[in-house]
PDB file of C-alpha atoms in Angstrom:
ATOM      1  CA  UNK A 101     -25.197   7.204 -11.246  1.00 95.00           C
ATOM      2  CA  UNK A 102     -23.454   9.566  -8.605  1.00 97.00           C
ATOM      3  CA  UNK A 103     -22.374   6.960  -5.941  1.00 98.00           C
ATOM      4  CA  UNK A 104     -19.794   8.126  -3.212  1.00 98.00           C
ATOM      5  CA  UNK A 105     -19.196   5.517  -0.922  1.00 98.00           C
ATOM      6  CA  UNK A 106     -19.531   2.179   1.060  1.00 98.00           C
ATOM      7  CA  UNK A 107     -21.735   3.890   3.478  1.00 98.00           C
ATOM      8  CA  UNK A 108     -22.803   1.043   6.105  1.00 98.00           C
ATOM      9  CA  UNK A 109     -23.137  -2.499   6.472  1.00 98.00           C
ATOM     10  CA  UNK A 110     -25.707  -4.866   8.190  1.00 98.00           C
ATOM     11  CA  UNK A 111     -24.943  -7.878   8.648  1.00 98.00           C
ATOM     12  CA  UNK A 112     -27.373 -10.462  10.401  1.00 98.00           C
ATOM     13  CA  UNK A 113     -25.846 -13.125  13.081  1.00 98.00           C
ATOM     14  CA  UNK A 114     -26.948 -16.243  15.540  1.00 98.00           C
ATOM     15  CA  UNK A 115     -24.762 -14.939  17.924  1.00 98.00           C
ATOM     16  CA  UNK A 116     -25.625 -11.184  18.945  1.00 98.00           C
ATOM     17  CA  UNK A 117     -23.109 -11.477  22.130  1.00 98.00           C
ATOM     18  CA  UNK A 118     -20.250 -13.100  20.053  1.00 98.00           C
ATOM     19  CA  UNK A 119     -20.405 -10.010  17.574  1.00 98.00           C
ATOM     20  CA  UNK A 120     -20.632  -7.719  20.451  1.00 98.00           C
ATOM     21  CA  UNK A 121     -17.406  -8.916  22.110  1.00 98.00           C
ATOM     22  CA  UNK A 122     -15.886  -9.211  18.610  1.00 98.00           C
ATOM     23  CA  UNK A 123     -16.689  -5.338  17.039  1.00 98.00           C
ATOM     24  CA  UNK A 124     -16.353  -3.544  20.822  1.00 98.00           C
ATOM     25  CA  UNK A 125     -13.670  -5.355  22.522  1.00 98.00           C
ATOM     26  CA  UNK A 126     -11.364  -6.699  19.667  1.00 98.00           C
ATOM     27  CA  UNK A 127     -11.976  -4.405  16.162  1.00 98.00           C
ATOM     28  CA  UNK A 128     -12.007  -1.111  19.223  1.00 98.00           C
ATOM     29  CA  UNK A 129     -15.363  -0.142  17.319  1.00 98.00           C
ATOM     30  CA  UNK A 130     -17.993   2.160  20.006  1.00 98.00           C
ATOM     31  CA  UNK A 131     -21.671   0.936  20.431  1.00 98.00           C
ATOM     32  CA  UNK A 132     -24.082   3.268  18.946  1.00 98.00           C
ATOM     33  CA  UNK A 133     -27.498   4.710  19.437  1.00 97.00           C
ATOM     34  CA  UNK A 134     -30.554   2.476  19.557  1.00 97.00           C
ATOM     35  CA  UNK A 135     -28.336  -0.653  19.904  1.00 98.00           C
ATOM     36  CA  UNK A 136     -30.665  -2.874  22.380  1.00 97.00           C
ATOM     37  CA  UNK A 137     -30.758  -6.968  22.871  1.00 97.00           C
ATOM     38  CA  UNK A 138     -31.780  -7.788  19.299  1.00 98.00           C
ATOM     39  CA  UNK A 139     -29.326  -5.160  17.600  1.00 98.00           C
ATOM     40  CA  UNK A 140     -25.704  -3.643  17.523  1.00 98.00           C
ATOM     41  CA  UNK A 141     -25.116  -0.569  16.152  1.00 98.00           C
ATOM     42  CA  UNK A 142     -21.037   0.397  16.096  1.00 98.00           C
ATOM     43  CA  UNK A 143     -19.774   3.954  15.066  1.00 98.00           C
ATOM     44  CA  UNK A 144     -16.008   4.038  13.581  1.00 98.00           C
ATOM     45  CA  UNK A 145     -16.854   8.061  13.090  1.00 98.00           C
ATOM     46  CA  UNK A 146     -18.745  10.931  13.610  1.00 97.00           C
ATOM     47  CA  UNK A 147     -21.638   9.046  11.437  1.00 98.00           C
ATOM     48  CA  UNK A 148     -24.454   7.583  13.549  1.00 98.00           C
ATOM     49  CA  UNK A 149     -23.809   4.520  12.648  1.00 98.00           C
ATOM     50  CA  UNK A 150     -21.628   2.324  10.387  1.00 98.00           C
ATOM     51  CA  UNK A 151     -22.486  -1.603  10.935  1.00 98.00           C
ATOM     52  CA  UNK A 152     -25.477  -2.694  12.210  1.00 98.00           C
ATOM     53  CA  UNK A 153     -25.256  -6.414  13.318  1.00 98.00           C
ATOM     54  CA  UNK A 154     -28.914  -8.272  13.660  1.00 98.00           C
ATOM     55  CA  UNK A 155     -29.813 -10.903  15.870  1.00 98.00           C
ATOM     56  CA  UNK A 156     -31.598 -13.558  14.176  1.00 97.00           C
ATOM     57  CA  UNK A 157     -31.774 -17.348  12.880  1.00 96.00           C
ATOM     58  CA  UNK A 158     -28.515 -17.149  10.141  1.00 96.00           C
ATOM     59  CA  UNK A 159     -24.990 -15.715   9.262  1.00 97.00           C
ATOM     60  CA  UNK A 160     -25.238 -13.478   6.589  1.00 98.00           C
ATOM     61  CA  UNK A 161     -24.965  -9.677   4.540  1.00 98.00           C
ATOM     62  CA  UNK A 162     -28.330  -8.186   5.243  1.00 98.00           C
ATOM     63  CA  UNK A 163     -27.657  -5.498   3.087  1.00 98.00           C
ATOM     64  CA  UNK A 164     -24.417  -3.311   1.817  1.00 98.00           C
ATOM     65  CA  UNK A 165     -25.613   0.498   1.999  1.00 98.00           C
ATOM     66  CA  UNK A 166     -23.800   2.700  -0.961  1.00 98.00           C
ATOM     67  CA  UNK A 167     -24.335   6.632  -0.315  1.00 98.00           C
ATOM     68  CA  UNK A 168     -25.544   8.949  -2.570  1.00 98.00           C
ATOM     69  CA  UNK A 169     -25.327  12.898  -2.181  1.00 98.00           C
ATOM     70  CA  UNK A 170     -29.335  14.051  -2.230  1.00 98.00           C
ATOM     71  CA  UNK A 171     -32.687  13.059  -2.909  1.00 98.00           C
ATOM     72  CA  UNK A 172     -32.325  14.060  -6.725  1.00 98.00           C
ATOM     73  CA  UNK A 173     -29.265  11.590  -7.017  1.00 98.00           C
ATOM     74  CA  UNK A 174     -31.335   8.801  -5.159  1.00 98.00           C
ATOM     75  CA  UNK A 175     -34.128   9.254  -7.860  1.00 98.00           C
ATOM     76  CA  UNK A 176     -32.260   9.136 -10.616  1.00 98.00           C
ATOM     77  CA  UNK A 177     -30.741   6.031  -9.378  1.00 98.00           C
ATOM     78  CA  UNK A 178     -34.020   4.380  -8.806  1.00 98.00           C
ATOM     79  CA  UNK A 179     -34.618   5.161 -12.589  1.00 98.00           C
ATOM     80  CA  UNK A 180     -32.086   3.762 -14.102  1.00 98.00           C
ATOM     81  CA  UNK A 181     -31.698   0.630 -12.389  1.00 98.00           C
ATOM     82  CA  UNK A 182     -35.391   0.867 -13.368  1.00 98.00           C
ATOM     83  CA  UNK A 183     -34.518   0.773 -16.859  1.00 98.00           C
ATOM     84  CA  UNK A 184     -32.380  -1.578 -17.180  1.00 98.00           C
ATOM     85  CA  UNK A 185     -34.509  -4.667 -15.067  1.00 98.00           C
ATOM     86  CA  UNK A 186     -32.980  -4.090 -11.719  1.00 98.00           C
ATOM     87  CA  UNK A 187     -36.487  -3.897  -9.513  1.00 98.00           C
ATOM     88  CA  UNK A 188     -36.132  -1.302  -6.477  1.00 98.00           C
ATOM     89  CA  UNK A 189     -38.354  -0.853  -3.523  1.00 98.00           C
ATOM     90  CA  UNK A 190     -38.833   2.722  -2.150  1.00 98.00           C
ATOM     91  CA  UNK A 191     -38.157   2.395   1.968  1.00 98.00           C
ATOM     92  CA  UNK A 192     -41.045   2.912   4.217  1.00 98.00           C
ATOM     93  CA  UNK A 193     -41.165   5.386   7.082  1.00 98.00           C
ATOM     94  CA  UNK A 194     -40.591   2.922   9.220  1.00 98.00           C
ATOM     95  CA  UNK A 195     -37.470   1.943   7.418  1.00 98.00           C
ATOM     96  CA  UNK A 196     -35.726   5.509   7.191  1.00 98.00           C
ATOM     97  CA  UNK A 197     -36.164   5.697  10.516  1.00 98.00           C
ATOM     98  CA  UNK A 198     -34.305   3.057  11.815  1.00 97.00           C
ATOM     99  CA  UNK A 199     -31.645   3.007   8.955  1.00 98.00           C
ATOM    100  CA  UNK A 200     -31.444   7.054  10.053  1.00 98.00           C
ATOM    101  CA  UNK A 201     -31.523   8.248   6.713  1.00 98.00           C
ATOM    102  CA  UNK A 202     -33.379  10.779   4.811  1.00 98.00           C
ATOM    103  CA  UNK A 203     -33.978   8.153   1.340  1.00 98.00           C
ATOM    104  CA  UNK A 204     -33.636   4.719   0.589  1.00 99.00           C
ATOM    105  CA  UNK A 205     -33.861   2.549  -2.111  1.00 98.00           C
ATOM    106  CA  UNK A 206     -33.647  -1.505  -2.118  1.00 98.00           C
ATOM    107  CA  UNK A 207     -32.164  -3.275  -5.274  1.00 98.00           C
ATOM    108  CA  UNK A 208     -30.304  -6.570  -5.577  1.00 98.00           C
ATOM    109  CA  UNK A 209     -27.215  -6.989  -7.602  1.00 98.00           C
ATOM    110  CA  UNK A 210     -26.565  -9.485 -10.343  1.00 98.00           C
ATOM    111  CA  UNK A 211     -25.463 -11.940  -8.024  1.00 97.00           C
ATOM    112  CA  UNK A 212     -28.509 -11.554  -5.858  1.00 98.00           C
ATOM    113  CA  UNK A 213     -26.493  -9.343  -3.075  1.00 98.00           C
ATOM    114  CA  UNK A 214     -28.739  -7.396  -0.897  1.00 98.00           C
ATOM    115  CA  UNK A 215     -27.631  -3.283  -1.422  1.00 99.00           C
ATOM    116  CA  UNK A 216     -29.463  -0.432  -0.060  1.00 99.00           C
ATOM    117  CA  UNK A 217     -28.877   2.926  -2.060  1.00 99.00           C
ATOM    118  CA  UNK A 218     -29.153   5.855  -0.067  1.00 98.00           C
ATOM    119  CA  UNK A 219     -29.001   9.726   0.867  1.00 98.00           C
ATOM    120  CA  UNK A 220     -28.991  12.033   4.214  1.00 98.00           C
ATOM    121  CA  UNK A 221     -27.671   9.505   7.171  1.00 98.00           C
ATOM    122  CA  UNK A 222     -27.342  11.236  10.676  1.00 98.00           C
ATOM    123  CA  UNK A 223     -24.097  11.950  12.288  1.00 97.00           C
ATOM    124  CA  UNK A 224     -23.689  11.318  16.030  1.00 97.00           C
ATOM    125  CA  UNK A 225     -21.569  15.020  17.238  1.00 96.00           C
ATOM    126  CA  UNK A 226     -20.485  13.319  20.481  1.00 96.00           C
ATOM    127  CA  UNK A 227     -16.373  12.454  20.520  1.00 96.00           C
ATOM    128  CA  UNK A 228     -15.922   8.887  19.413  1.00 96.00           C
ATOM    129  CA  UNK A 229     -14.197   7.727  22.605  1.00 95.00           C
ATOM    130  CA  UNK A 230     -12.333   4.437  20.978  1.00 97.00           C
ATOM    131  CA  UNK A 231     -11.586   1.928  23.683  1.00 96.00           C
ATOM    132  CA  UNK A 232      -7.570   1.949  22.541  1.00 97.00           C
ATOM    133  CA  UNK A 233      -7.085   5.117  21.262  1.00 96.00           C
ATOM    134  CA  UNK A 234      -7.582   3.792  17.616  1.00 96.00           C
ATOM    135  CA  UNK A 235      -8.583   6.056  15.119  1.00 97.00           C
ATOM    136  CA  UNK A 236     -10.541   4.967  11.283  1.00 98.00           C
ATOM    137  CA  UNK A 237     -10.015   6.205   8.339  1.00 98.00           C
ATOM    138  CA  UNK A 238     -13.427   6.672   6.507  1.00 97.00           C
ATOM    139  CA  UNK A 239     -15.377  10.148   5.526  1.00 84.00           C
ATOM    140  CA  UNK A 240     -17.540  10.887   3.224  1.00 86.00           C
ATOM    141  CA  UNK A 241     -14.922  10.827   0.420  1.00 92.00           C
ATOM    142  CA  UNK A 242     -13.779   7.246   1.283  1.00 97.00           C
ATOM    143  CA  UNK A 243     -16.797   5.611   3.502  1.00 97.00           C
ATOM    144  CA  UNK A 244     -16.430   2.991   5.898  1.00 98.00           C
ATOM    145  CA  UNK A 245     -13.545   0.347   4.257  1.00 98.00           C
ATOM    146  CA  UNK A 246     -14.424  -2.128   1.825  1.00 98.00           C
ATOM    147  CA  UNK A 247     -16.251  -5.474   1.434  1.00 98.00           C
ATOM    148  CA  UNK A 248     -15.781  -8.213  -0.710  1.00 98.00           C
ATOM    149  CA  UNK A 249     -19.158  -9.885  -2.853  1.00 98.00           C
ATOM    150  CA  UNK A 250     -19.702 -13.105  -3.727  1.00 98.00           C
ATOM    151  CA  UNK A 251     -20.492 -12.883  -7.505  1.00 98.00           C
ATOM    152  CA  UNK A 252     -20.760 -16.361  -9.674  1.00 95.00           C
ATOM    153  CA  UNK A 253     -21.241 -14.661 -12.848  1.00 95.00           C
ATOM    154  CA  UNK A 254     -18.390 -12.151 -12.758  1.00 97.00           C
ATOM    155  CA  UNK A 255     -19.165 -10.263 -15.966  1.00 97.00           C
ATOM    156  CA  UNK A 256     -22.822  -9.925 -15.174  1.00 98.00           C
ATOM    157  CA  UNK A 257     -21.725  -8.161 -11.941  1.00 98.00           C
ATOM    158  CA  UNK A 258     -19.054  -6.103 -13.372  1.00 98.00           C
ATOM    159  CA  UNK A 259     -21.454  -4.884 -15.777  1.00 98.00           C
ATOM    160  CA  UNK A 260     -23.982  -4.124 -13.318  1.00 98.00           C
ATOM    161  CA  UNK A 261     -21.303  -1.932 -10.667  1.00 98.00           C
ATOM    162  CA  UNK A 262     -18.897  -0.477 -13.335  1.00 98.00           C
ATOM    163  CA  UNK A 263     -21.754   0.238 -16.302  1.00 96.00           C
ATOM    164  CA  UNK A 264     -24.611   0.636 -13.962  1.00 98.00           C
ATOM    165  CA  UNK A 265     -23.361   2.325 -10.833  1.00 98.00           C
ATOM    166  CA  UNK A 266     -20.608   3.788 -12.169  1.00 98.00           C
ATOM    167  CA  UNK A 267     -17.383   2.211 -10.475  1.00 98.00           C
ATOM    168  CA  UNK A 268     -14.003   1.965 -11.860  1.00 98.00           C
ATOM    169  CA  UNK A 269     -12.598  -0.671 -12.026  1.00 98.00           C
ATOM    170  CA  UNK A 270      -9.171  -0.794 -11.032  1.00 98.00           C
ATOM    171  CA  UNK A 271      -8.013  -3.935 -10.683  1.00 97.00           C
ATOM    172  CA  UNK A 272      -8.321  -7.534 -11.809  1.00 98.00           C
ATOM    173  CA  UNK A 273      -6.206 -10.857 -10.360  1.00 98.00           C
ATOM    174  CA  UNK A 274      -6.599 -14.313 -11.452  1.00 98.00           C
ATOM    175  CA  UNK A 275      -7.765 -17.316  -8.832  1.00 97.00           C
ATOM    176  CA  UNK A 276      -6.857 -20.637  -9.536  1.00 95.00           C
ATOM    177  CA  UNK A 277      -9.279 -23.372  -9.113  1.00 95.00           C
ATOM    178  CA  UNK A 278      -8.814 -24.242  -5.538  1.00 94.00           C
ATOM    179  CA  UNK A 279      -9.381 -20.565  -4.069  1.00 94.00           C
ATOM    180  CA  UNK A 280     -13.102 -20.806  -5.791  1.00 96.00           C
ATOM    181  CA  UNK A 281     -14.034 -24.401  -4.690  1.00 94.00           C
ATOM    182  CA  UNK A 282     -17.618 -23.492  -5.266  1.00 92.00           C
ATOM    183  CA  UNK A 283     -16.970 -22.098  -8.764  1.00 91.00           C
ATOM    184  CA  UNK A 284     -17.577 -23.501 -12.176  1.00 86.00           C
ATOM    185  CA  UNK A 285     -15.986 -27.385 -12.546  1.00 88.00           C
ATOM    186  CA  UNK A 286     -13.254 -27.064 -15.297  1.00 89.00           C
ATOM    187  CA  UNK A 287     -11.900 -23.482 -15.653  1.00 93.00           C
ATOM    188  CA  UNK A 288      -7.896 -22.924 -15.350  1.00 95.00           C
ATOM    189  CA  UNK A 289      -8.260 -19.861 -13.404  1.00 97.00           C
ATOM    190  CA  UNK A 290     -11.012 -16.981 -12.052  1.00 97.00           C
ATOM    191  CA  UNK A 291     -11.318 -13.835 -12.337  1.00 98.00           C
ATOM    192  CA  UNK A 292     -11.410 -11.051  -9.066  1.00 98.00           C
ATOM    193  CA  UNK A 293     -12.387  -7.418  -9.079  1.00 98.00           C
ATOM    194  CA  UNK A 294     -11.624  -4.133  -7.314  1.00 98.00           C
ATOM    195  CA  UNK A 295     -13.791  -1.489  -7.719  1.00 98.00           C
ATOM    196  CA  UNK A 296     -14.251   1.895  -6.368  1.00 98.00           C
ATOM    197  CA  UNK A 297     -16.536   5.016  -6.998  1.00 98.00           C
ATOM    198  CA  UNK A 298     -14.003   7.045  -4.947  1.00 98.00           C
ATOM    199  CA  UNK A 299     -10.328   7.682  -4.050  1.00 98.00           C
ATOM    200  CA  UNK A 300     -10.168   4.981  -2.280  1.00 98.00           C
ATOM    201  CA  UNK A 301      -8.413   1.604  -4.229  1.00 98.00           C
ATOM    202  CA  UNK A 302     -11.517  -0.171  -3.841  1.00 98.00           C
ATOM    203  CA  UNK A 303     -14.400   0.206  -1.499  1.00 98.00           C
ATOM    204  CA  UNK A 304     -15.572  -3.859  -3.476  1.00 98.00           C
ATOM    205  CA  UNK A 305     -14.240  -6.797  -4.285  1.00 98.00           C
ATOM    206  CA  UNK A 306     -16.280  -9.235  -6.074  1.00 98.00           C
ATOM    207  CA  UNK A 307     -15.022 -12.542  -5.404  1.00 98.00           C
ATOM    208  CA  UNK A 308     -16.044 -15.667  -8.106  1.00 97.00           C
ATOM    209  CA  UNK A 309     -17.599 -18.109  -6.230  1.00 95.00           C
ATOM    210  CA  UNK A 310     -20.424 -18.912  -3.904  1.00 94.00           C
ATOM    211  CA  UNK A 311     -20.471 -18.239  -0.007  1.00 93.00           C
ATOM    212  CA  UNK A 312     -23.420 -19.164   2.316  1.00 93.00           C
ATOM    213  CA  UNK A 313     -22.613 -15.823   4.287  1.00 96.00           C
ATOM    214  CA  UNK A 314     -23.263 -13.795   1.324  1.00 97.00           C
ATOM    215  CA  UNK A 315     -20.048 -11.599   1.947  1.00 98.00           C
ATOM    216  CA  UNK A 316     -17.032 -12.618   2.070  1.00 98.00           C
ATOM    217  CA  UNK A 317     -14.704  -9.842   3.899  1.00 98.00           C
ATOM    218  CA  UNK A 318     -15.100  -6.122   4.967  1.00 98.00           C
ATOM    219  CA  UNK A 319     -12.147  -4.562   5.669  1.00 98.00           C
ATOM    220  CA  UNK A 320     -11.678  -1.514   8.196  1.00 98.00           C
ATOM    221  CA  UNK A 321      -8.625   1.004   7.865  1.00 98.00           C
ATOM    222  CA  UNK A 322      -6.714   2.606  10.897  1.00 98.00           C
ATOM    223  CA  UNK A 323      -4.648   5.394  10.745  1.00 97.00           C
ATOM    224  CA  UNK A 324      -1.408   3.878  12.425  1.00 98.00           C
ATOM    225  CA  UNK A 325       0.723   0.282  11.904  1.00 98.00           C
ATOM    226  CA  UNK A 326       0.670   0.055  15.843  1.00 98.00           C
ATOM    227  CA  UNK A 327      -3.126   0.577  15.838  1.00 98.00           C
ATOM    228  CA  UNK A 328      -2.860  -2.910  13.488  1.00 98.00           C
ATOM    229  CA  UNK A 329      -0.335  -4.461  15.296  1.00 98.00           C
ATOM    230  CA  UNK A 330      -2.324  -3.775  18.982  1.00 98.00           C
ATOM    231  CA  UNK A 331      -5.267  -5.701  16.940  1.00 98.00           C
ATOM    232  CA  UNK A 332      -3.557  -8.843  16.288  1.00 98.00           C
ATOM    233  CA  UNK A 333      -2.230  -8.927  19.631  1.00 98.00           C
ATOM    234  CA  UNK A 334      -5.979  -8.776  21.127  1.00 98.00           C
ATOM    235  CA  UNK A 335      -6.880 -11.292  18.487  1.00 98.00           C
ATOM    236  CA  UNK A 336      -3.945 -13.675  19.790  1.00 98.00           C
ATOM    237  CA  UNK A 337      -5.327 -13.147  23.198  1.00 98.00           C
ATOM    238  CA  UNK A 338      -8.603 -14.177  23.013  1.00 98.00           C
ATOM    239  CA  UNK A 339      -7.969 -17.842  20.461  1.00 98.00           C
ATOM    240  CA  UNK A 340      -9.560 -16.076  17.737  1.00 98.00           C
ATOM    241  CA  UNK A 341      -8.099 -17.417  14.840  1.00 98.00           C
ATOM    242  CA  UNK A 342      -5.970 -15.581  11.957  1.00 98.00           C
ATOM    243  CA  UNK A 343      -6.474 -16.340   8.811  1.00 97.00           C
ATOM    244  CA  UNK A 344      -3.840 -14.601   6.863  1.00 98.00           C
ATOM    245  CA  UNK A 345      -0.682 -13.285   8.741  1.00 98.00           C
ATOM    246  CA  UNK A 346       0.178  -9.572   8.265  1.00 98.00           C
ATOM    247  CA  UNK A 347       1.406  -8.645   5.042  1.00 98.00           C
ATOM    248  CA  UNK A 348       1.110  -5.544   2.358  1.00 98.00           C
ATOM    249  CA  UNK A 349      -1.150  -5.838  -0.635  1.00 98.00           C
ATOM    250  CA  UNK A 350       0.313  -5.480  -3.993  1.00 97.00           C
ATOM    251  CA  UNK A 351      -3.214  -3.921  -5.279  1.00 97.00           C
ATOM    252  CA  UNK A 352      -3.923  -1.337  -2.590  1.00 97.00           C
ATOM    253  CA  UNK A 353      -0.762  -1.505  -0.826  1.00 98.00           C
ATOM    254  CA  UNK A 354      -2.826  -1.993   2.853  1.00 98.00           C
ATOM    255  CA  UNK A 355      -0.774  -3.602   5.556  1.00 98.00           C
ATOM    256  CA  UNK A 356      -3.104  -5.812   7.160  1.00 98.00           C
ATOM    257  CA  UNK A 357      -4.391  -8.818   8.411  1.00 98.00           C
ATOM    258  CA  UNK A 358      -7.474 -11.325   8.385  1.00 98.00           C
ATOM    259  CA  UNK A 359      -9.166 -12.737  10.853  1.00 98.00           C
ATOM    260  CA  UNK A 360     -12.467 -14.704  11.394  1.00 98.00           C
ATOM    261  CA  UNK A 361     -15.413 -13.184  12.580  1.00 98.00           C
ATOM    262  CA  UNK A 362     -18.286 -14.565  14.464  1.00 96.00           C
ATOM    263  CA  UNK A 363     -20.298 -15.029  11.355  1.00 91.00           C
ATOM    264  CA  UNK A 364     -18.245 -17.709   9.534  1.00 92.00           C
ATOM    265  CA  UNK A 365     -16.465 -15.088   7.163  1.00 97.00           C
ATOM    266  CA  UNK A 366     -13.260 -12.550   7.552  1.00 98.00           C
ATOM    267  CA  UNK A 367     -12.109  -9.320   8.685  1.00 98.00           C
ATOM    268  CA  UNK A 368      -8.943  -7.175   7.573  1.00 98.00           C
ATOM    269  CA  UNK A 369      -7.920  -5.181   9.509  1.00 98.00           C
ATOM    270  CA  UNK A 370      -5.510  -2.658   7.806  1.00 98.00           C
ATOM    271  CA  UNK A 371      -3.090   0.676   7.868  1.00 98.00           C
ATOM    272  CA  UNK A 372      -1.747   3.074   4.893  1.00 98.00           C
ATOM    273  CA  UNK A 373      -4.467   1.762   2.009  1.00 98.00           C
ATOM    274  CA  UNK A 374      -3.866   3.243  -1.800  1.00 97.00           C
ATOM    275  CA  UNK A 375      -5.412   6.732  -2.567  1.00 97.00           C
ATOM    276  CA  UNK A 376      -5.783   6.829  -6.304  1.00 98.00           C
ATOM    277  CA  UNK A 377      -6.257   9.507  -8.741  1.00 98.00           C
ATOM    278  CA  UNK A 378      -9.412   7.957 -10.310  1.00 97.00           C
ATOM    279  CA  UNK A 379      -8.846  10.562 -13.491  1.00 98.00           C
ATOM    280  CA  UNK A 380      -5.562   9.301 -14.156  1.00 98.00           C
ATOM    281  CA  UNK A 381      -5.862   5.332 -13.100  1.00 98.00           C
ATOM    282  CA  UNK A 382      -4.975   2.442 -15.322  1.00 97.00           C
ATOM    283  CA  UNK A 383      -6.749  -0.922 -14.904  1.00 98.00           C
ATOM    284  CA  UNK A 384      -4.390  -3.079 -14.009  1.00 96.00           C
ATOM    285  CA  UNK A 385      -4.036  -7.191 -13.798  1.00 98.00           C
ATOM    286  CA  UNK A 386      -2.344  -7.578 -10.789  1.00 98.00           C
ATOM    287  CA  UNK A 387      -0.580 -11.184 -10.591  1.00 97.00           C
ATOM    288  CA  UNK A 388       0.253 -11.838  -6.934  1.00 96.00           C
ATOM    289  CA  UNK A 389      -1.908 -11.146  -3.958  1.00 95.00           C
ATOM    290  CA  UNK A 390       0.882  -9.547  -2.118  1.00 97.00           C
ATOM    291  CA  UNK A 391       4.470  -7.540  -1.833  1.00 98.00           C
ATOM    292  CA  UNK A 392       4.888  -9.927   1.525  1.00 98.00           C
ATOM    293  CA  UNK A 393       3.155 -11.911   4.184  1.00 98.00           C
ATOM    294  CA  UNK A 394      -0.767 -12.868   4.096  1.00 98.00           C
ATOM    295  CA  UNK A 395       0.433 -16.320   4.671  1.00 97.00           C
ATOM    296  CA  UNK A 396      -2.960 -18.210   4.286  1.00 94.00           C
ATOM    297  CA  UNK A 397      -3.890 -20.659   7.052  1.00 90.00           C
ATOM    298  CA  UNK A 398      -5.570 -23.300   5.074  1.00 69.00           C
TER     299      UNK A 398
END
């Protein structure tokens, strides 16, 4: 399956205004085309959009969009996960046009995660204009960042993204029991997975427990430490709290932070992320979190 990238996210909320505030003011994302009172569209790039954050009754993923090159690609997707009892349903018109894409497929993952497989998304040519000079680093060879899945049965969704979809999986780390408190009662430890179908470290992590969200993290990647730094210190001003202090990554080397977001889950916020060599990488157990820092705050 010829998957490039973490394309887009869409993430539905029960606080519209809070997001708004939250992606525009404090993350420096810009408000994008056909964003209105029920929606917020946010470009980080020249695409037309990159999260799409929905106004309605609950926190939680509406869907995580993975981008495929052309129609063919898209069909032969929708074929295979066909074949192997993964049900899709073929977008409506209606649907392509307000995802602005040319093809779309829906499909739920093992764990019952929303994703939305798709081809042909509109750019927006206008200059980006962040509000702080900040800059992303995405593309089509990288996509948007990464976000981290809830997945109970960890070798069922392995299976599915690295035999299915055709990640790589690049890294695993062990959890003890108290960072899955909604996981199976007696295990010694858990396993966690990075996996990418690009350069980039990982554009998912698939995390071994349960989470009412449905999504645990996303993380966005600037192109400067001071872009990172200026973050935190908006975060700071405006009481929102941090959940892990800054630190560097032993996995993906990213200098970052977390912080909560509106929707009861967490946001990294990150500089100088790992570019692999996916022809050359070794899967790797990695056995601490990080080189320094990410402090945890509870």
């Amino acid at each position: 399956m010829d998957i490039r990238s973490l394309g887009y996210l869409r993430i539905g909320t029960a606080d519209l205004p809070a997001w708004r505030r939250y992606a525009l003011d404090i993350l420096g994302m810009v408000e994008g085309e056909g964003s209105g009172d029920t929606v917020l569209h946010t470009r980080i790039d020249d695409r037309i959009r990159r999260f799409s954050f929905v106004a309605g009754d609950t926190d939680r993923l509406l869907a995580a969009g993975f981008e495929l090159p052309n129609a063919r690609a898209l069909a032969e997707a929708a074929e295979e996960l066909e074949a192997h009892g993964f049900p899709v349903k073929h977008a409506d018109e209606a649907t392509l046009a307000e995802r602005r894409v040319q093809g779309l497929i829906h499909v739920d993952d093992p764990a019952g995660n929303p994703l939305e497989l798709y081809w042909g998304q509109a750019q927006d040519h206008s200059p980006l204009g962040t509000p702080y000079g900040n800059r992303f680093v995405t593309g089509d060879d990288l996509g948007l960042g990464h976000v981290v899945l809830p997945a109970p049965d960890m070798e069922a969704a392995v299976g599915f993204y690295e035999a299915l979809l055709g990640f790589q999986l690049r890294d695993r780390m062990k959890l003890p029991p108290v960072a899955v408190p909604t996981g199976e009662p007696g295990r010694d430890f858990y396993w966690m997975n990075f996996l990418s179908p690009n350069a980039r470290h990982h554009s998912l992590g698939l995390y071994p427990g349960a989470l009412p969200p449905g999504i645990v993290h996303f993380m966005v990647e600037t192109d400067s430490l001071d872009a990172v730094g200026y973050c935190l210190d908006r975060m700071n001003a405006a009481g929102i709290p941090i959940a892990s202090t800054l630190g560097r990554h032993s996995n993906d080397h990213m200098v970052s932070f977390y912080a909560q977001a509106p929707g009861g889950f967490q946001v990294e916020y990150g500089w100088d992320g790992l570019i692999v060599d996916p022809a050359a990488w070794t899967t790797k157990e990695i056995t601490s979190d990080s080189l320094w820092g990410h402090a945890w705050n509870g």
